[in-house]
Amino acid sequence: MNQQQEEVEIFENPNSNRNSEEMSKSIFSTVFAIIYNFSWGMLFLIFRHYKMILNAN
């Protein structure tokens, strides 16, 4: 019984490492997507506002 438990523990560690790597990649890509889309949104708003100012004059 102990030998089986040890084997299970040995094989659980790589999975947890893979899961943590996948989780960190997922978090990084999510944060990157939020920052990327926020940046494009801000540029859009700035230039749209800038166009409105130019048209008003």
Protein backbone atom coordinates (compact mmCIF):
# COMPACT_ATOMS: atom_id res chain seq x y z
CA MET A 1 0.00 0.00 0.00
CA ASN A 2 2.78 2.43 0.88
CA GLN A 3 4.58 1.67 -2.37
CA GLN A 4 1.46 2.50 -4.36
CA GLN A 5 1.02 5.77 -2.47
CA GLU A 6 4.65 6.71 -3.13
CA GLU A 7 4.21 5.99 -6.85
CA VAL A 8 1.10 8.14 -6.95
CA GLU A 9 2.93 10.98 -5.19
CA ILE A 10 5.84 10.72 -7.63
CA PHE A 11 3.51 10.98 -10.62
CA GLU A 12 1.45 13.82 -9.13
CA ASN A 13 4.34 16.27 -8.99
CA PRO A 14 4.93 16.64 -12.76
CA ASN A 15 1.21 17.15 -13.27
CA SER A 16 1.11 19.91 -10.69
CA ASN A 17 4.14 21.53 -12.33
CA ARG A 18 2.44 21.34 -15.72
CA ASN A 19 -0.77 22.70 -14.29
CA SER A 20 1.06 25.62 -12.68
CA GLU A 21 2.89 26.34 -15.96
CA GLU A 22 -0.38 26.25 -17.89
CA MET A 23 -2.01 28.45 -15.26
CA SER A 24 0.81 31.00 -15.41
CA LYS A 25 0.65 31.04 -19.23
CA SER A 26 -3.10 31.47 -19.05
CA ILE A 27 -2.83 34.33 -16.55
CA PHE A 28 -0.10 36.00 -18.61
CA SER A 29 -2.11 35.78 -21.83
CA THR A 30 -5.22 37.10 -20.08
CA VAL A 31 -3.35 40.07 -18.58
CA PHE A 32 -1.66 40.73 -21.92
CA ALA A 33 -5.02 40.68 -23.74
CA ILE A 34 -6.55 43.11 -21.23
CA ILE A 35 -3.62 45.55 -21.49
CA TYR A 36 -3.46 45.21 -25.30
CA ASN A 37 -7.17 45.86 -25.79
CA PHE A 38 -7.19 48.68 -23.23
CA SER A 39 -4.29 50.36 -25.07
CA TRP A 40 -6.08 50.19 -28.44
CA GLY A 41 -9.28 51.43 -26.81
CA MET A 42 -7.51 54.41 -25.28
CA LEU A 43 -5.83 55.25 -28.58
CA PHE A 44 -9.21 55.07 -30.30
CA LEU A 45 -10.81 57.38 -27.73
CA ILE A 46 -7.91 59.85 -27.82
CA PHE A 47 -7.92 60.13 -31.62
CA ARG A 48 -11.70 60.27 -31.80
CA HIS A 49 -11.70 63.06 -29.22
CA TYR A 50 -8.84 64.79 -31.06
CA LYS A 51 -10.84 64.65 -34.31
CA MET A 52 -13.85 66.20 -32.57
CA ILE A 53 -11.68 69.06 -31.30
CA LEU A 54 -10.27 69.68 -34.79
CA ASN A 55 -13.75 69.62 -36.36
CA ALA A 56 -15.12 72.02 -33.73
CA ASN A 57 -12.57 74.70 -34.62
